Coordinates of C-alpha atoms and ligand atoms in Angstrom, one line a residue:
M1 CA -12.0 154.1 99.9
L2 CA -10.7 152.8 103.3
P3 CA -7.7 150.7 103.2
P4 CA -8.2 147.1 104.3
A5 CA -7.8 146.4 108.0
L6 CA -4.7 144.5 109.2
A7 CA -5.9 141.5 111.3
I8 CA -4.5 141.7 114.8
T9 CA -3.9 138.0 115.6
R10 CA -1.6 136.2 118.1
R11 CA 1.2 136.3 115.6
I12 CA 1.2 140.1 116.2
R13 CA 2.1 140.3 119.8
S14 CA 0.1 142.7 122.1
T15 CA 1.9 144.6 124.8
P16 CA 1.1 145.1 128.5
W17 CA -0.4 148.6 127.5
S18 CA -2.4 147.6 124.4
S19 CA -5.7 147.6 126.2
R20 CA -5.0 151.0 127.9
I21 CA -4.2 152.7 124.6
E22 CA -7.2 151.0 122.7
D23 CA -9.5 152.2 125.6
F24 CA -8.1 155.7 124.8
G25 CA -9.0 155.2 121.1
V26 CA -5.6 154.8 119.4
K27 CA -6.0 155.6 115.7
A28 CA -3.3 153.4 114.0
Y29 CA -0.9 150.8 114.7
T30 CA 2.1 149.3 112.9
V31 CA 3.9 146.0 113.5
Y32 CA 7.5 146.1 114.8
N33 CA 9.4 143.1 116.0
H34 CA 6.2 141.1 115.5
M35 CA 4.5 143.3 118.1
L36 CA 2.0 146.2 118.0
L37 CA 3.4 149.7 117.9
P38 CA 1.0 152.7 117.9
T39 CA 1.7 155.2 115.1
Q40 CA -1.2 157.7 115.7
I41 CA -3.0 158.3 119.0
R42 CA -5.3 161.3 118.1
G43 CA -3.6 162.0 114.8
V44 CA -0.1 162.8 113.5
E45 CA -0.4 166.6 113.7
E46 CA -2.2 166.7 117.0
D47 CA 0.2 164.2 118.5
Y48 CA 3.2 166.3 117.3
H49 CA 2.0 169.6 119.0
H50 CA 1.2 167.6 122.2
L51 CA 4.6 165.9 122.2
R52 CA 6.4 169.3 121.8
S53 CA 4.5 171.1 124.5
A54 CA 3.4 168.6 127.2
V55 CA 4.4 165.0 127.9
Q56 CA 3.4 161.6 126.5
V57 CA 3.7 158.0 127.6
W58 CA 4.8 155.8 124.7
D59 CA 4.0 152.1 124.5
V60 CA 7.3 151.1 122.9
A61 CA 7.3 147.5 124.1
C62 CA 8.3 146.5 120.6
E63 CA 11.8 147.8 121.3
R64 CA 12.7 144.3 122.4
Q65 CA 15.9 143.4 124.2
A66 CA 18.4 140.9 122.7
E67 CA 20.1 139.9 126.0
L68 CA 23.7 138.6 126.1
R69 CA 24.7 137.0 129.3
G70 CA 27.9 135.1 130.3
P71 CA 31.7 135.2 130.2
D72 CA 31.8 136.0 126.5
A73 CA 29.0 138.6 126.5
A74 CA 31.3 141.5 126.1
R75 CA 33.2 139.9 123.2
L76 CA 29.9 139.1 121.4
A77 CA 28.6 142.7 122.0
Q78 CA 31.6 144.2 120.3
L79 CA 31.5 141.7 117.4
L80 CA 27.9 142.7 116.8
T81 CA 28.4 146.4 116.6
V82 CA 30.7 148.8 114.7
R83 CA 30.4 151.2 117.6
D84 CA 33.6 151.1 119.8
L85 CA 32.3 149.8 123.2
R86 CA 35.7 149.6 125.0
S87 CA 35.2 152.7 127.0
L88 CA 31.5 152.1 127.7
R89 CA 30.9 151.8 131.4
A90 CA 28.1 149.8 133.1
G91 CA 25.1 152.1 133.5
R92 CA 25.7 153.6 130.1
C93 CA 23.7 153.2 126.7
A94 CA 25.3 153.6 123.3
Y95 CA 23.6 153.9 119.9
A96 CA 25.2 150.8 118.3
P97 CA 24.7 150.2 114.6
M98 CA 24.9 146.5 113.6
V99 CA 26.0 145.3 110.2
D100 CA 26.8 142.2 108.3
D101 CA 30.2 141.2 106.7
A102 CA 29.6 143.5 103.9
G103 CA 28.8 146.5 106.1
R104 CA 25.1 146.4 105.3
M105 CA 22.7 147.2 108.1
I106 CA 21.1 144.6 110.2
N107 CA 19.7 146.8 113.0
D108 CA 20.5 150.1 114.8
P109 CA 19.8 149.3 118.4
V110 CA 20.6 151.2 121.7
A111 CA 23.1 149.0 123.7
L112 CA 22.9 149.1 127.4
K113 CA 25.8 147.6 129.4
L114 CA 24.2 146.3 132.6
A115 CA 27.5 144.6 133.6
D116 CA 30.6 143.2 131.7
D117 CA 28.9 139.9 131.4
H118 CA 25.3 141.3 130.9
W119 CA 24.2 143.4 127.9
W120 CA 20.9 144.4 126.3
F121 CA 20.6 145.5 122.7
S122 CA 17.4 147.3 122.5
V123 CA 16.6 146.5 118.9
A124 CA 14.9 148.1 115.9
D125 CA 12.6 146.0 113.7
S126 CA 14.8 142.8 112.8
D127 CA 15.4 139.5 114.4
V128 CA 18.7 140.3 116.2
V129 CA 18.3 137.3 118.6
L130 CA 18.7 134.9 115.7
W131 CA 21.7 136.6 114.3
A132 CA 23.4 137.1 117.7
G133 CA 22.4 133.5 118.9
G134 CA 23.6 132.0 115.6
L135 CA 26.9 133.7 115.9
A136 CA 27.4 132.6 119.6
R137 CA 26.6 129.1 118.6
G138 CA 28.7 129.1 115.5
M139 CA 31.7 130.7 117.2
G140 CA 31.4 128.4 120.3
L141 CA 31.1 131.4 122.6
D142 CA 30.2 131.0 126.3
V143 CA 27.1 133.3 126.2
Q144 CA 23.4 132.9 126.5
V145 CA 21.3 134.9 124.0
C146 CA 17.6 135.5 124.6
E147 CA 14.8 137.9 124.3
P148 CA 13.6 138.5 127.9
E149 CA 10.1 139.6 128.8
V150 CA 11.2 143.2 129.1
N151 CA 8.9 146.0 127.7
P152 CA 10.2 149.6 127.4
L153 CA 7.8 152.4 128.2
A154 CA 9.0 155.9 127.2
V155 CA 8.0 159.2 128.8
Q156 CA 8.8 162.0 126.3
G157 CA 8.2 165.6 126.2
P158 CA 9.3 168.8 128.0
K159 CA 7.5 167.8 131.2
A160 CA 8.9 164.3 131.2
E161 CA 11.4 164.9 134.0
T162 CA 8.8 166.4 136.3
V163 CA 6.5 163.4 135.9
M164 CA 9.2 160.9 136.3
A165 CA 10.5 162.6 139.5
T166 CA 7.0 162.3 141.0
V167 CA 6.8 158.5 140.3
F168 CA 10.6 157.4 140.7
G169 CA 11.8 160.2 142.9
E170 CA 14.4 163.0 142.6
A171 CA 17.0 160.6 141.5
V172 CA 15.8 160.6 137.9
R173 CA 17.0 164.3 137.6
A174 CA 20.6 163.3 137.9
I175 CA 20.4 160.6 135.2
K176 CA 22.5 162.0 132.2
F177 CA 21.6 161.6 128.5
F178 CA 22.1 158.0 127.6
G179 CA 22.9 157.0 131.2
F180 CA 20.6 154.7 133.3
E181 CA 19.9 153.7 136.9
R182 CA 18.1 151.0 138.5
L183 CA 15.2 152.6 140.4
D184 CA 12.6 151.2 142.7
F185 CA 8.8 150.9 141.7
R186 CA 6.6 148.9 144.1
G187 CA 9.4 146.7 145.3
R188 CA 10.8 146.0 141.8
S189 CA 14.1 147.5 140.5
W190 CA 13.8 148.8 136.9
V191 CA 16.3 150.1 134.4
V192 CA 15.4 153.8 134.0
A193 CA 17.4 155.6 131.1
R194 CA 17.4 159.1 129.8
S195 CA 16.7 158.3 126.2
G196 CA 13.9 157.9 123.7
W197 CA 13.1 158.2 120.0
S198 CA 12.3 161.9 120.1
A199 CA 14.4 165.1 120.4
Q200 CA 12.0 166.5 123.1
G201 CA 13.9 164.8 126.1
G202 CA 12.7 162.1 128.3
F203 CA 13.2 158.7 129.7
E204 CA 12.6 155.0 129.0
I205 CA 11.7 152.4 131.7
Y206 CA 12.5 148.9 131.0
V207 CA 9.5 147.0 132.7
D208 CA 9.8 143.3 133.4
D209 CA 6.5 142.6 135.0
D210 CA 3.2 142.8 133.1
E211 CA 1.0 143.4 136.0
L212 CA 3.1 146.2 137.5
A213 CA 3.3 147.5 134.0
A214 CA -0.3 148.6 134.0
V215 CA 0.1 150.1 137.6
L216 CA 3.1 152.1 136.3
Y217 CA 1.1 153.3 133.4
D218 CA -1.7 154.5 135.5
E219 CA 0.6 156.2 138.0
L220 CA 2.5 158.1 135.3
M221 CA -0.9 159.2 133.9
A222 CA -2.0 160.5 137.3
A223 CA 1.3 162.1 138.0
G224 CA 1.1 164.1 134.8
A225 CA -2.6 165.0 134.9
A226 CA -1.7 168.6 135.7
F227 CA 0.6 168.8 132.6
D228 CA -1.8 167.4 130.1
I229 CA -0.2 164.0 129.9
G230 CA -1.5 161.6 127.5
P231 CA -0.7 158.5 125.4
G232 CA 1.8 159.1 122.6
C233 CA 4.0 157.3 120.1
P234 CA 6.9 157.9 117.9
N235 CA 5.8 160.8 115.7
L236 CA 6.4 160.9 112.1
I237 CA 6.8 164.8 111.8
E238 CA 9.0 165.0 114.9
R239 CA 11.3 162.2 114.0
I240 CA 12.0 163.5 110.5
E241 CA 12.6 166.9 111.8
A242 CA 15.1 165.3 114.3
G243 CA 16.7 163.4 111.4
L244 CA 15.9 160.1 113.0
F245 CA 15.7 157.4 110.4
T246 CA 13.7 154.1 110.8
Y247 CA 15.2 150.9 110.0
G248 CA 13.1 149.1 107.4
T249 CA 11.8 152.3 105.9
D250 CA 14.6 154.8 105.3
V251 CA 17.4 152.4 105.7
T252 CA 17.2 148.7 105.0
R253 CA 19.3 145.5 104.6
E254 CA 20.4 147.1 101.3
H255 CA 22.2 149.9 102.7
T256 CA 25.6 150.1 104.5
A257 CA 26.2 152.0 107.8
L258 CA 28.0 154.7 105.7
E259 CA 25.2 155.0 103.4
A260 CA 22.9 155.4 106.4
S261 CA 25.0 158.5 107.3
L262 CA 26.0 156.9 110.6
D263 CA 29.7 157.9 110.2
R264 CA 30.0 159.5 113.5
Y265 CA 29.0 156.3 115.4
L266 CA 31.5 154.0 113.5
A267 CA 34.8 153.0 115.0
L268 CA 36.6 152.8 111.7
D269 CA 40.0 153.5 113.1
A270 CA 39.8 151.5 116.4
P271 CA 41.7 148.2 116.8
I272 CA 38.5 146.2 117.6
D273 CA 37.1 143.0 116.4
A274 CA 33.6 143.9 115.0
I275 CA 31.7 142.3 112.2
G276 CA 31.7 144.5 109.1
L277 CA 34.4 146.9 110.1
D278 CA 36.8 145.9 107.4
A279 CA 34.1 146.3 104.7
L280 CA 33.2 149.7 106.0
R281 CA 36.9 150.7 106.0
S282 CA 37.2 149.7 102.3
Q283 CA 34.0 151.6 101.5
R284 CA 35.2 154.7 103.1
A285 CA 38.5 154.4 101.1
A286 CA 36.7 153.7 97.8
G287 CA 33.9 156.3 98.4
I288 CA 30.2 155.6 98.7
S289 CA 27.7 156.0 95.9
R290 CA 24.6 157.1 97.9
R291 CA 23.7 158.5 101.2
L292 CA 20.7 159.3 103.4
V293 CA 19.9 163.0 103.6
G294 CA 17.2 165.4 104.8
L295 CA 15.0 167.2 102.2
M296 CA 12.6 170.0 102.1
I297 CA 9.9 169.4 99.5
D298 CA 8.1 172.4 98.0
G299 CA 4.4 172.9 97.6
D300 CA 1.3 172.1 99.6
R301 CA 1.0 169.0 102.0
V302 CA 2.4 165.8 100.5
P303 CA 0.1 162.7 100.5
H304 CA 1.0 159.7 102.7
N305 CA 4.1 157.9 101.2
R306 CA 3.2 154.2 101.3
N307 CA 6.0 153.5 98.7
G308 CA 9.2 155.4 98.2
W309 CA 9.0 158.2 95.6
D310 CA 11.6 158.4 92.8
V311 CA 13.8 161.4 92.8
E312 CA 15.3 162.8 89.5
H313 CA 17.8 165.3 88.3
G314 CA 17.4 166.3 84.8
D315 CA 16.3 163.0 83.1
E316 CA 18.3 160.8 85.5
R317 CA 16.9 158.9 88.4
V318 CA 19.1 159.9 91.4
G319 CA 17.4 158.2 94.3
S320 CA 14.2 158.1 96.3
V321 CA 12.3 159.8 99.0
T322 CA 11.7 157.3 101.8
S323 CA 9.7 159.2 104.3
A324 CA 7.8 162.6 103.8
V325 CA 5.3 164.6 105.7
W326 CA 3.9 168.2 106.2
S327 CA 5.5 170.0 109.2
P328 CA 2.9 172.5 110.5
R329 CA 5.6 174.2 112.5
L330 CA 8.0 174.8 109.6
S331 CA 5.2 175.3 106.9
T332 CA 7.0 172.9 104.5
N333 CA 7.2 169.3 103.7
V334 CA 10.1 167.6 105.5
A335 CA 11.6 164.4 104.3
L336 CA 14.3 161.8 104.3
G337 CA 15.8 160.3 101.1
M338 CA 18.5 158.1 99.8
L339 CA 20.3 160.0 97.1
R340 CA 23.1 159.5 94.8
I341 CA 26.2 161.0 96.3
D342 CA 26.6 163.8 93.7
H343 CA 23.3 165.2 94.9
T344 CA 23.8 165.1 98.6
S345 CA 25.3 168.4 99.4
V346 CA 23.1 170.9 101.3
G347 CA 21.5 173.1 98.9
A348 CA 21.4 170.6 96.1
E349 CA 18.0 170.7 94.1
V350 CA 16.2 167.6 92.8
T351 CA 12.7 166.7 91.4
V352 CA 10.6 164.5 93.5
L353 CA 7.9 162.3 91.6
A354 CA 5.2 162.4 94.2
P355 CA 2.0 160.6 93.4
D356 CA 0.1 163.9 92.9
G357 CA 2.8 165.4 90.6
E358 CA 6.4 166.6 90.3
R359 CA 7.8 168.8 93.0
R360 CA 11.1 170.6 93.6
A361 CA 13.1 169.6 96.6
T362 CA 16.3 170.8 98.3
V363 CA 18.8 168.8 100.3
V364 CA 18.9 170.3 103.9
E365 CA 20.8 169.7 107.1
V366 CA 19.2 167.5 109.7
P367 CA 18.1 168.0 112.4
F368 CA 15.7 170.7 111.0
P369 CA 16.0 174.0 112.8
G370 CA 14.3 174.1 116.2
S371 CA 13.6 170.4 116.2
S372 CA 15.5 169.5 119.4
Q373 CA 14.3 170.7 122.9
R374 CA 16.5 168.2 124.6
Ligands
THG1 N1 15.0 153.4 122.5 C1 15.2 152.0 122.8 N2 15.3 151.1 121.8 C2 15.2 151.5 120.5 C3 15.0 152.8 120.1 C4 14.8 153.8 121.2 N3 15.2 150.5 119.5 C5 14.9 150.8 118.3 C6 15.3 152.2 117.8 N4 14.9 153.2 118.9 C7 16.7 152.3 117.6 N5 17.3 153.5 116.9 C8 17.6 154.7 117.6 C9 18.0 155.8 116.9 C10 18.5 156.9 117.4 C11 18.5 157.0 118.8 C12 18.0 156.1 119.6 C13 17.6 154.8 118.9 C14 18.9 158.3 119.5 N6 19.8 159.1 118.9 C15 20.3 160.3 119.5 C16 20.1 161.4 118.5 O1 20.1 161.2 117.3 O2 20.1 162.5 119.0 C17 21.8 160.3 119.8 C18 22.4 159.0 120.2 C19 23.8 159.1 120.6 O3 24.4 160.2 120.7 O4 24.5 158.1 120.9 O5 18.5 158.6 120.6 O6 14.6 155.0 120.9 N7 15.3 151.7 124.1

């Protein structure tokens, strides 16, 4: 039986590229920041091979910007993230986890420092403008918080640099990972960053004009014709292999940044004023009780996981698998799961209660071997 359709109404915002990808025949959407996000263009496996071998244009308009502007923008930016922003220069991005007072995840955005008094947080799926705007108001800060009409378009895959150089010029080649430049397109100046939610390498263009957005899309497609360019989207197989969790699925409001395994991005020893830092310091000292890990699940192709699957060891429940999919490249099921801390070392064996039966699974290191071509 087919699942019921999800009605696409005005509450679910369309993007400047929705009609393009629908003309192409996009197979599935999800909703992210109240906006459409494609999840399958031709199909998850076909999209996976295409992303790893060619180049794709991704409609990731749903990665909305929470903009901070004004004299207190830098102070608010640092309050909002437990990443140390002190040494971040203008023209650089930083993966910047956001937590509440208890250290629990609110979002895991990419921060872009446009200037000392001008920041974007390119957010995952939660209403950061409400949190940031509320803080600014409550603390009496001199900063404007808004969600500007800026829509990211990502170009990802091994041929991304060649295609981007055709459209934006040779300057794109000099942009370093997580760096950005303002580059011209038809008289407009757009932020172009070397970033994106895949481990295949590529760029993100922050587009602030809906009409030119369509022109850009068509130019990229024309520039990449010789390289088998096509529409794409964040890919379930590729992102699990890369060890990229998705907020709302693998990590939620329940989990702290330490439980999300974000240790290396947390400024736990820096003398900065950031919300949640004290709580995370205490948790580090006390030790955490669960953590997100990579898993290999034995057996044939797992079914679609609409709900998390319980994980057991002996007769005890020790966690859940939050995302799982068959990897045609590795010929095994790859997964992410939140497990009790005593079952999180590499090599630990557990039992997964998949809907079609019990399976053995092993904790593995992420990224999975050979996942990154960046
Ligand atoms: N691009 C932009 N906005 C975004 C995303 C994006 N907003 C939502 C979501 N993705 C935020 N989450 C992530 C998670 C990981 C990364 C980017 C955004 C990422 N991580 C690198 C990695 O894991 O290899 C390393 C980051 C670092 O070293 O700082 O790229 O994709 N605009």
